[in-house]
């Protein structure tokens, strides 16, 4: 593929390869926005300014200063360190068998608990709860309106809606009643430390476990990171023994 020259600044060519290189330094999510002509022209101007300032810096001898030499030494160290790390980690792999074994031994990590979606009305006394239930049952008022009218829970402004919850998120008495309730049927008053509740369950979701295929790529990436971390630590210990380290 032809490496088209886009500009010449201070005698140096600026090519499409140079433009692609600068675009690649941006985060992945920003790169698409840099592909239109307006953005490309701005980047080319940026590259031109780099060339001009670089030329000026050399002209006034900045590349001969001690500050420049120290900066280049630091940059060189960073580059060779990065290359060395990449070389050490290049041969780290994870087998399909390792991924499957991890999944089989840690299925609880990929499970979703049973949940219910429910609404409730909270009042102080059992009598109040029974009266509210009777009003709802005979059609005098909807459950949501009754919640707004009678409930002392802040959820009253949402018609008593508590959203979706799993076991362990509510007090035991409330939780037991909600998970045992029939969908769409108002429970009898349920006593808790907060008062008396009327509960209606709108939906139930059974506990589930994600399939191996659903999580395979995530597990592979996680195991690869773990193996790379282990290999890196091992290599550092070997190098410390080889080259020596004195911590003060």
PDB file of C-alpha atoms in Angstrom:
ATOM      1  CA  UNK A   1       0.000   0.000   0.000  1.00  0.00           C
ATOM      2  CA  UNK A   2       1.309   3.435  -0.997  1.00  0.00           C
ATOM      3  CA  UNK A   3       2.445   5.585   1.916  1.00  0.00           C
ATOM      4  CA  UNK A   4       1.071   8.871   0.611  1.00  0.00           C
ATOM      5  CA  UNK A   5       2.946  12.057   1.534  1.00  0.00           C
ATOM      6  CA  UNK A   6       0.508  14.478   3.164  1.00  0.00           C
ATOM      7  CA  UNK A   7       2.861  17.385   3.836  1.00  0.00           C
ATOM      8  CA  UNK A   8       6.517  18.370   4.002  1.00  0.00           C
ATOM      9  CA  UNK A   9       7.661  20.429   6.970  1.00  0.00           C
ATOM     10  CA  UNK A  10      11.219  21.559   7.662  1.00  0.00           C
ATOM     11  CA  UNK A  11      12.331  19.203   4.897  1.00  0.00           C
ATOM     12  CA  UNK A  12      10.695  16.107   6.475  1.00  0.00           C
ATOM     13  CA  UNK A  13       7.833  14.218   4.873  1.00  0.00           C
ATOM     14  CA  UNK A  14       4.626  13.642   6.836  1.00  0.00           C
ATOM     15  CA  UNK A  15       2.893  10.542   5.523  1.00  0.00           C
ATOM     16  CA  UNK A  16      -0.340   8.615   5.963  1.00  0.00           C
ATOM     17  CA  UNK A  17       1.610   6.178   8.130  1.00  0.00           C
ATOM     18  CA  UNK A  18       2.550   9.046  10.457  1.00  0.00           C
ATOM     19  CA  UNK A  19      -1.095  10.113  10.623  1.00  0.00           C
ATOM     20  CA  UNK A  20      -2.234   6.555  11.404  1.00  0.00           C
ATOM     21  CA  UNK A  21       0.392   6.316  14.134  1.00  0.00           C
ATOM     22  CA  UNK A  22      -0.851   9.426  15.916  1.00  0.00           C
ATOM     23  CA  UNK A  23      -4.488   8.288  15.622  1.00  0.00           C
ATOM     24  CA  UNK A  24      -3.547   4.924  17.169  1.00  0.00           C
ATOM     25  CA  UNK A  25      -2.386   6.690  20.330  1.00  0.00           C
ATOM     26  CA  UNK A  26      -5.927   7.814  21.081  1.00  0.00           C
ATOM     27  CA  UNK A  27      -8.338   5.569  23.025  1.00  0.00           C
ATOM     28  CA  UNK A  28     -10.241   3.129  20.830  1.00  0.00           C
ATOM     29  CA  UNK A  29     -13.573   4.884  21.404  1.00  0.00           C
ATOM     30  CA  UNK A  30     -12.169   8.197  20.087  1.00  0.00           C
ATOM     31  CA  UNK A  31     -10.499   6.902  16.949  1.00  0.00           C
ATOM     32  CA  UNK A  32     -13.663   6.774  14.847  1.00  0.00           C
ATOM     33  CA  UNK A  33     -14.214  10.497  15.411  1.00  0.00           C
ATOM     34  CA  UNK A  34     -10.735  11.219  14.038  1.00  0.00           C
ATOM     35  CA  UNK A  35     -11.430   9.679  10.627  1.00  0.00           C
ATOM     36  CA  UNK A  36     -13.309  12.602   9.069  1.00  0.00           C
ATOM     37  CA  UNK A  37     -11.428  15.073   6.880  1.00  0.00           C
ATOM     38  CA  UNK A  38     -11.693  18.013   9.283  1.00  0.00           C
ATOM     39  CA  UNK A  39     -10.150  16.044  12.150  1.00  0.00           C
ATOM     40  CA  UNK A  40      -7.465  14.590   9.883  1.00  0.00           C
ATOM     41  CA  UNK A  41      -6.463  18.081   8.742  1.00  0.00           C
ATOM     42  CA  UNK A  42      -6.167  19.190  12.369  1.00  0.00           C
ATOM     43  CA  UNK A  43      -3.943  16.197  13.139  1.00  0.00           C
ATOM     44  CA  UNK A  44      -1.786  16.898  10.090  1.00  0.00           C
ATOM     45  CA  UNK A  45      -1.350  20.480  11.346  1.00  0.00           C
ATOM     46  CA  UNK A  46      -0.333  19.018  14.693  1.00  0.00           C
ATOM     47  CA  UNK A  47       2.292  16.846  12.992  1.00  0.00           C
ATOM     48  CA  UNK A  48       3.536  19.861  11.044  1.00  0.00           C
ATOM     49  CA  UNK A  49       3.928  21.831  14.281  1.00  0.00           C
ATOM     50  CA  UNK A  50       5.908  18.922  15.778  1.00  0.00           C
ATOM     51  CA  UNK A  51       8.323  18.945  12.837  1.00  0.00           C
ATOM     52  CA  UNK A  52       8.759  22.716  12.941  1.00  0.00           C
ATOM     53  CA  UNK A  53       9.359  22.844  16.699  1.00  0.00           C
ATOM     54  CA  UNK A  54      11.693  19.846  16.510  1.00  0.00           C
ATOM     55  CA  UNK A  55      13.715  21.585  13.810  1.00  0.00           C
ATOM     56  CA  UNK A  56      13.842  24.756  15.904  1.00  0.00           C
ATOM     57  CA  UNK A  57      14.915  22.814  18.998  1.00  0.00           C
ATOM     58  CA  UNK A  58      17.839  21.284  17.140  1.00  0.00           C
ATOM     59  CA  UNK A  59      18.754  24.662  15.636  1.00  0.00           C
ATOM     60  CA  UNK A  60      19.186  26.200  19.089  1.00  0.00           C
ATOM     61  CA  UNK A  61      21.075  23.156  20.331  1.00  0.00           C
ATOM     62  CA  UNK A  62      18.561  21.634  22.756  1.00  0.00           C
ATOM     63  CA  UNK A  63      19.585  18.167  21.595  1.00  0.00           C
ATOM     64  CA  UNK A  64      23.083  18.838  22.930  1.00  0.00           C
ATOM     65  CA  UNK A  65      21.968  19.717  26.464  1.00  0.00           C
ATOM     66  CA  UNK A  66      22.303  17.461  29.500  1.00  0.00           C
ATOM     67  CA  UNK A  67      18.556  17.754  30.090  1.00  0.00           C
ATOM     68  CA  UNK A  68      17.902  16.301  26.632  1.00  0.00           C
ATOM     69  CA  UNK A  69      20.370  13.456  27.147  1.00  0.00           C
ATOM     70  CA  UNK A  70      18.809  12.529  30.505  1.00  0.00           C
ATOM     71  CA  UNK A  71      15.315  12.639  29.003  1.00  0.00           C
ATOM     72  CA  UNK A  72      16.377  10.377  26.121  1.00  0.00           C
ATOM     73  CA  UNK A  73      17.982   7.953  28.579  1.00  0.00           C
ATOM     74  CA  UNK A  74      14.729   7.755  30.540  1.00  0.00           C
ATOM     75  CA  UNK A  75      12.692   7.247  27.371  1.00  0.00           C
ATOM     76  CA  UNK A  76      15.119   4.535  26.241  1.00  0.00           C
ATOM     77  CA  UNK A  77      14.769   2.776  29.601  1.00  0.00           C
ATOM     78  CA  UNK A  78      10.966   2.897  29.398  1.00  0.00           C
ATOM     79  CA  UNK A  79      10.957   1.481  25.858  1.00  0.00           C
ATOM     80  CA  UNK A  80      13.368  -1.372  26.573  1.00  0.00           C
ATOM     81  CA  UNK A  81      11.509  -2.194  29.827  1.00  0.00           C
ATOM     82  CA  UNK A  82       8.205  -2.364  27.966  1.00  0.00           C
ATOM     83  CA  UNK A  83       9.762  -4.565  25.272  1.00  0.00           C
ATOM     84  CA  UNK A  84      11.307  -6.863  27.904  1.00  0.00           C
ATOM     85  CA  UNK A  85       7.973  -7.270  29.702  1.00  0.00           C
ATOM     86  CA  UNK A  86       6.198  -8.049  26.427  1.00  0.00           C
ATOM     87  CA  UNK A  87       8.844 -10.659  25.608  1.00  0.00           C
ATOM     88  CA  UNK A  88       8.537 -12.307  29.043  1.00  0.00           C
ATOM     89  CA  UNK A  89       4.745 -12.480  28.797  1.00  0.00           C
ATOM     90  CA  UNK A  90       4.554 -13.419  25.115  1.00  0.00           C
ATOM     91  CA  UNK A  91       4.631 -17.162  25.746  1.00  0.00           C
ATOM     92  CA  UNK A  92       2.041 -17.128  28.568  1.00  0.00           C
ATOM     93  CA  UNK A  93      -1.034 -19.061  27.463  1.00  0.00           C
ATOM     94  CA  UNK A  94      -4.208 -20.595  28.842  1.00  0.00           C
ATOM     95  CA  UNK A  95      -5.535 -23.907  27.548  1.00  0.00           C
ATOM     96  CA  UNK A  96      -9.196 -24.686  26.858  1.00  0.00           C
ATOM     97  CA  UNK A  97      -8.963 -27.355  29.548  1.00  0.00           C
ATOM     98  CA  UNK A  98      -7.836 -24.790  32.140  1.00  0.00           C
ATOM     99  CA  UNK A  99     -10.723 -22.514  31.217  1.00  0.00           C
ATOM    100  CA  UNK A 100     -13.278 -25.340  31.461  1.00  0.00           C
ATOM    101  CA  UNK A 101     -11.870 -26.571  34.784  1.00  0.00           C
ATOM    102  CA  UNK A 102     -12.069 -23.075  36.240  1.00  0.00           C
ATOM    103  CA  UNK A 103     -15.693 -22.758  35.113  1.00  0.00           C
ATOM    104  CA  UNK A 104     -16.645 -26.164  36.530  1.00  0.00           C
ATOM    105  CA  UNK A 105     -14.990 -25.414  39.878  1.00  0.00           C
ATOM    106  CA  UNK A 106     -16.403 -21.892  40.228  1.00  0.00           C
ATOM    107  CA  UNK A 107     -19.938 -22.089  38.867  1.00  0.00           C
ATOM    108  CA  UNK A 108     -21.254 -20.112  41.820  1.00  0.00           C
ATOM    109  CA  UNK A 109     -19.367 -17.107  40.457  1.00  0.00           C
ATOM    110  CA  UNK A 110     -21.440 -17.267  37.281  1.00  0.00           C
ATOM    111  CA  UNK A 111     -24.811 -17.828  38.936  1.00  0.00           C
ATOM    112  CA  UNK A 112     -27.706 -15.430  39.394  1.00  0.00           C
ATOM    113  CA  UNK A 113     -29.907 -15.930  42.476  1.00  0.00           C
ATOM    114  CA  UNK A 114     -33.676 -16.302  42.405  1.00  0.00           C
ATOM    115  CA  UNK A 115     -35.406 -12.915  42.514  1.00  0.00           C
ATOM    116  CA  UNK A 116     -38.880 -11.453  42.814  1.00  0.00           C
ATOM    117  CA  UNK A 117     -40.299  -8.114  41.752  1.00  0.00           C
ATOM    118  CA  UNK A 118     -42.802  -6.856  44.290  1.00  0.00           C
ATOM    119  CA  UNK A 119     -44.835  -3.952  45.598  1.00  0.00           C
ATOM    120  CA  UNK A 120     -45.940  -3.411  49.160  1.00  0.00           C
ATOM    121  CA  UNK A 121     -47.962  -1.271  51.505  1.00  0.00           C
ATOM    122  CA  UNK A 122     -46.569  -0.630  54.982  1.00  0.00           C
ATOM    123  CA  UNK A 123     -48.843   0.443  57.847  1.00  0.00           C
ATOM    124  CA  UNK A 124     -48.577   0.468  61.638  1.00  0.00           C
ATOM    125  CA  UNK A 125     -51.329  -1.971  62.618  1.00  0.00           C
ATOM    126  CA  UNK A 126     -52.768  -5.234  61.342  1.00  0.00           C
ATOM    127  CA  UNK A 127     -56.215  -3.668  61.268  1.00  0.00           C
ATOM    128  CA  UNK A 128     -55.015  -0.927  58.937  1.00  0.00           C
ATOM    129  CA  UNK A 129     -53.483  -3.557  56.676  1.00  0.00           C
ATOM    130  CA  UNK A 130     -56.702  -5.588  56.568  1.00  0.00           C
ATOM    131  CA  UNK A 131     -58.802  -2.520  55.825  1.00  0.00           C
ATOM    132  CA  UNK A 132     -56.477  -1.518  52.969  1.00  0.00           C
ATOM    133  CA  UNK A 133     -56.591  -5.029  51.541  1.00  0.00           C
ATOM    134  CA  UNK A 134     -60.392  -5.054  51.666  1.00  0.00           C
ATOM    135  CA  UNK A 135     -60.570  -1.758  49.794  1.00  0.00           C
ATOM    136  CA  UNK A 136     -58.259  -3.093  47.091  1.00  0.00           C
ATOM    137  CA  UNK A 137     -60.084  -6.445  46.857  1.00  0.00           C
ATOM    138  CA  UNK A 138     -63.514  -4.881  46.414  1.00  0.00           C
ATOM    139  CA  UNK A 139     -62.218  -2.574  43.716  1.00  0.00           C
ATOM    140  CA  UNK A 140     -62.557   0.653  45.657  1.00  0.00           C
ATOM    141  CA  UNK A 141     -58.924   1.527  45.023  1.00  0.00           C
ATOM    142  CA  UNK A 142     -55.940   0.139  43.123  1.00  0.00           C
ATOM    143  CA  UNK A 143     -52.929  -1.296  44.938  1.00  0.00           C
ATOM    144  CA  UNK A 144     -50.746   1.558  43.703  1.00  0.00           C
ATOM    145  CA  UNK A 145     -53.194   4.224  44.810  1.00  0.00           C
ATOM    146  CA  UNK A 146     -53.610   2.484  48.172  1.00  0.00           C
ATOM    147  CA  UNK A 147     -49.852   2.518  48.613  1.00  0.00           C
ATOM    148  CA  UNK A 148     -49.739   6.256  47.952  1.00  0.00           C
ATOM    149  CA  UNK A 149     -52.662   6.812  50.327  1.00  0.00           C
ATOM    150  CA  UNK A 150     -51.770   4.537  53.252  1.00  0.00           C
ATOM    151  CA  UNK A 151     -48.168   3.311  53.081  1.00  0.00           C
ATOM    152  CA  UNK A 152     -45.569   4.870  55.387  1.00  0.00           C
ATOM    153  CA  UNK A 153     -42.680   3.537  53.277  1.00  0.00           C
ATOM    154  CA  UNK A 154     -40.913   6.022  50.942  1.00  0.00           C
ATOM    155  CA  UNK A 155     -41.789   3.610  48.119  1.00  0.00           C
ATOM    156  CA  UNK A 156     -45.362   4.909  48.404  1.00  0.00           C
ATOM    157  CA  UNK A 157     -44.531   7.546  45.784  1.00  0.00           C
ATOM    158  CA  UNK A 158     -43.868   4.713  43.318  1.00  0.00           C
ATOM    159  CA  UNK A 159     -47.058   2.888  44.182  1.00  0.00           C
ATOM    160  CA  UNK A 160     -45.173   0.727  46.684  1.00  0.00           C
ATOM    161  CA  UNK A 161     -42.809  -0.598  44.037  1.00  0.00           C
ATOM    162  CA  UNK A 162     -39.663  -2.177  45.546  1.00  0.00           C
ATOM    163  CA  UNK A 163     -38.237  -3.382  42.256  1.00  0.00           C
ATOM    164  CA  UNK A 164     -36.392  -6.673  41.954  1.00  0.00           C
ATOM    165  CA  UNK A 165     -34.636  -8.244  44.924  1.00  0.00           C
ATOM    166  CA  UNK A 166     -33.046 -11.536  45.926  1.00  0.00           C
ATOM    167  CA  UNK A 167     -32.903 -13.385  49.222  1.00  0.00           C
ATOM    168  CA  UNK A 168     -30.913 -11.626  51.900  1.00  0.00           C
ATOM    169  CA  UNK A 169     -31.918  -8.128  50.793  1.00  0.00           C
ATOM    170  CA  UNK A 170     -35.077  -7.857  52.903  1.00  0.00           C
ATOM    171  CA  UNK A 171     -35.931  -8.721  56.508  1.00  0.00           C
ATOM    172  CA  UNK A 172     -36.630 -12.486  56.883  1.00  0.00           C
ATOM    173  CA  UNK A 173     -40.412 -12.289  57.443  1.00  0.00           C
ATOM    174  CA  UNK A 174     -40.947 -10.055  54.427  1.00  0.00           C
ATOM    175  CA  UNK A 175     -38.620 -12.119  52.271  1.00  0.00           C
ATOM    176  CA  UNK A 176     -40.291 -15.420  53.119  1.00  0.00           C
ATOM    177  CA  UNK A 177     -43.756 -14.050  52.366  1.00  0.00           C
ATOM    178  CA  UNK A 178     -42.653 -12.497  49.060  1.00  0.00           C
ATOM    179  CA  UNK A 179     -40.894 -15.603  47.744  1.00  0.00           C
ATOM    180  CA  UNK A 180     -43.821 -17.843  48.718  1.00  0.00           C
ATOM    181  CA  UNK A 181     -46.560 -15.539  47.399  1.00  0.00           C
ATOM    182  CA  UNK A 182     -48.532 -16.256  44.242  1.00  0.00           C
ATOM    183  CA  UNK A 183     -47.860 -13.824  41.426  1.00  0.00           C
ATOM    184  CA  UNK A 184     -50.485 -11.071  41.349  1.00  0.00           C
ATOM    185  CA  UNK A 185     -52.183 -12.115  44.587  1.00  0.00           C
ATOM    186  CA  UNK A 186     -52.089  -9.831  47.636  1.00  0.00           C
ATOM    187  CA  UNK A 187     -50.721 -11.526  50.728  1.00  0.00           C
ATOM    188  CA  UNK A 188     -52.247 -11.478  54.171  1.00  0.00           C
ATOM    189  CA  UNK A 189     -50.705  -8.838  56.459  1.00  0.00           C
ATOM    190  CA  UNK A 190     -47.064  -9.687  57.138  1.00  0.00           C
ATOM    191  CA  UNK A 191     -45.594  -8.453  60.428  1.00  0.00           C
ATOM    192  CA  UNK A 192     -41.988  -7.233  60.545  1.00  0.00           C
ATOM    193  CA  UNK A 193     -40.025  -4.879  62.767  1.00  0.00           C
ATOM    194  CA  UNK A 194     -41.293  -2.002  60.622  1.00  0.00           C
ATOM    195  CA  UNK A 195     -45.014  -2.726  60.918  1.00  0.00           C
ATOM    196  CA  UNK A 196     -47.501  -4.660  58.792  1.00  0.00           C
ATOM    197  CA  UNK A 197     -47.059  -5.203  55.064  1.00  0.00           C
ATOM    198  CA  UNK A 198     -49.362  -6.111  52.228  1.00  0.00           C
ATOM    199  CA  UNK A 199     -47.284  -7.594  49.432  1.00  0.00           C
ATOM    200  CA  UNK A 200     -48.079  -8.306  45.813  1.00  0.00           C
ATOM    201  CA  UNK A 201     -45.474 -10.070  43.672  1.00  0.00           C
ATOM    202  CA  UNK A 202     -45.433  -9.047  40.017  1.00  0.00           C
ATOM    203  CA  UNK A 203     -42.784 -11.483  38.740  1.00  0.00           C
ATOM    204  CA  UNK A 204     -40.459 -14.272  39.822  1.00  0.00           C
ATOM    205  CA  UNK A 205     -37.140 -15.263  38.294  1.00  0.00           C
ATOM    206  CA  UNK A 206     -35.587 -18.631  39.002  1.00  0.00           C
ATOM    207  CA  UNK A 207     -31.947 -18.958  39.965  1.00  0.00           C
ATOM    208  CA  UNK A 208     -29.729 -19.571  36.944  1.00  0.00           C
ATOM    209  CA  UNK A 209     -26.134 -20.263  35.960  1.00  0.00           C
ATOM    210  CA  UNK A 210     -24.554 -18.757  32.844  1.00  0.00           C
ATOM    211  CA  UNK A 211     -23.442 -21.355  30.339  1.00  0.00           C
ATOM    212  CA  UNK A 212     -19.776 -22.053  29.685  1.00  0.00           C
ATOM    213  CA  UNK A 213     -19.992 -20.506  26.225  1.00  0.00           C
ATOM    214  CA  UNK A 214     -21.425 -17.288  27.684  1.00  0.00           C
ATOM    215  CA  UNK A 215     -18.482 -16.762  30.022  1.00  0.00           C
ATOM    216  CA  UNK A 216     -15.669 -18.578  28.210  1.00  0.00           C
ATOM    217  CA  UNK A 217     -13.948 -15.485  26.792  1.00  0.00           C
ATOM    218  CA  UNK A 218     -14.135 -13.611  30.101  1.00  0.00           C
ATOM    219  CA  UNK A 219     -12.721 -16.585  32.008  1.00  0.00           C
ATOM    220  CA  UNK A 220      -9.930 -17.003  29.464  1.00  0.00           C
ATOM    221  CA  UNK A 221      -8.958 -13.326  29.755  1.00  0.00           C
ATOM    222  CA  UNK A 222      -9.018 -13.463  33.561  1.00  0.00           C
ATOM    223  CA  UNK A 223      -6.888 -16.616  33.695  1.00  0.00           C
ATOM    224  CA  UNK A 224      -4.483 -15.127  31.168  1.00  0.00           C
ATOM    225  CA  UNK A 225      -4.040 -12.063  33.397  1.00  0.00           C
ATOM    226  CA  UNK A 226      -3.460 -14.306  36.413  1.00  0.00           C
ATOM    227  CA  UNK A 227      -0.885 -16.416  34.558  1.00  0.00           C
ATOM    228  CA  UNK A 228       0.879 -13.310  33.265  1.00  0.00           C
ATOM    229  CA  UNK A 229       0.983 -11.845  36.760  1.00  0.00           C
ATOM    230  CA  UNK A 230       2.435 -15.095  38.124  1.00  0.00           C
ATOM    231  CA  UNK A 231       5.031 -15.269  35.343  1.00  0.00           C
ATOM    232  CA  UNK A 232       5.990 -11.620  35.881  1.00  0.00           C
ATOM    233  CA  UNK A 233       6.463 -12.120  39.639  1.00  0.00           C
ATOM    234  CA  UNK A 234       8.545 -15.249  39.046  1.00  0.00           C
ATOM    235  CA  UNK A 235      10.715 -13.434  36.522  1.00  0.00           C
ATOM    236  CA  UNK A 236      11.302 -10.529  38.912  1.00  0.00           C
ATOM    237  CA  UNK A 237      12.449 -12.921  41.647  1.00  0.00           C
ATOM    238  CA  UNK A 238      14.845 -14.608  39.220  1.00  0.00           C
ATOM    239  CA  UNK A 239      16.240 -11.272  38.055  1.00  0.00           C
ATOM    240  CA  UNK A 240      16.581 -10.029  41.627  1.00  0.00           C
ATOM    241  CA  UNK A 241      18.676 -13.095  42.412  1.00  0.00           C
ATOM    242  CA  UNK A 242      20.680 -12.653  39.221  1.00  0.00           C
ATOM    243  CA  UNK A 243      21.378  -8.917  39.332  1.00  0.00           C
ATOM    244  CA  UNK A 244      20.899  -8.153  43.038  1.00  0.00           C
ATOM    245  CA  UNK A 245      18.693  -5.643  44.822  1.00  0.00           C
ATOM    246  CA  UNK A 246      19.482  -3.592  47.895  1.00  0.00           C
ATOM    247  CA  UNK A 247      16.440  -1.990  49.536  1.00  0.00           C
ATOM    248  CA  UNK A 248      17.219   0.905  51.865  1.00  0.00           C
TER     249      UNK A 248
END
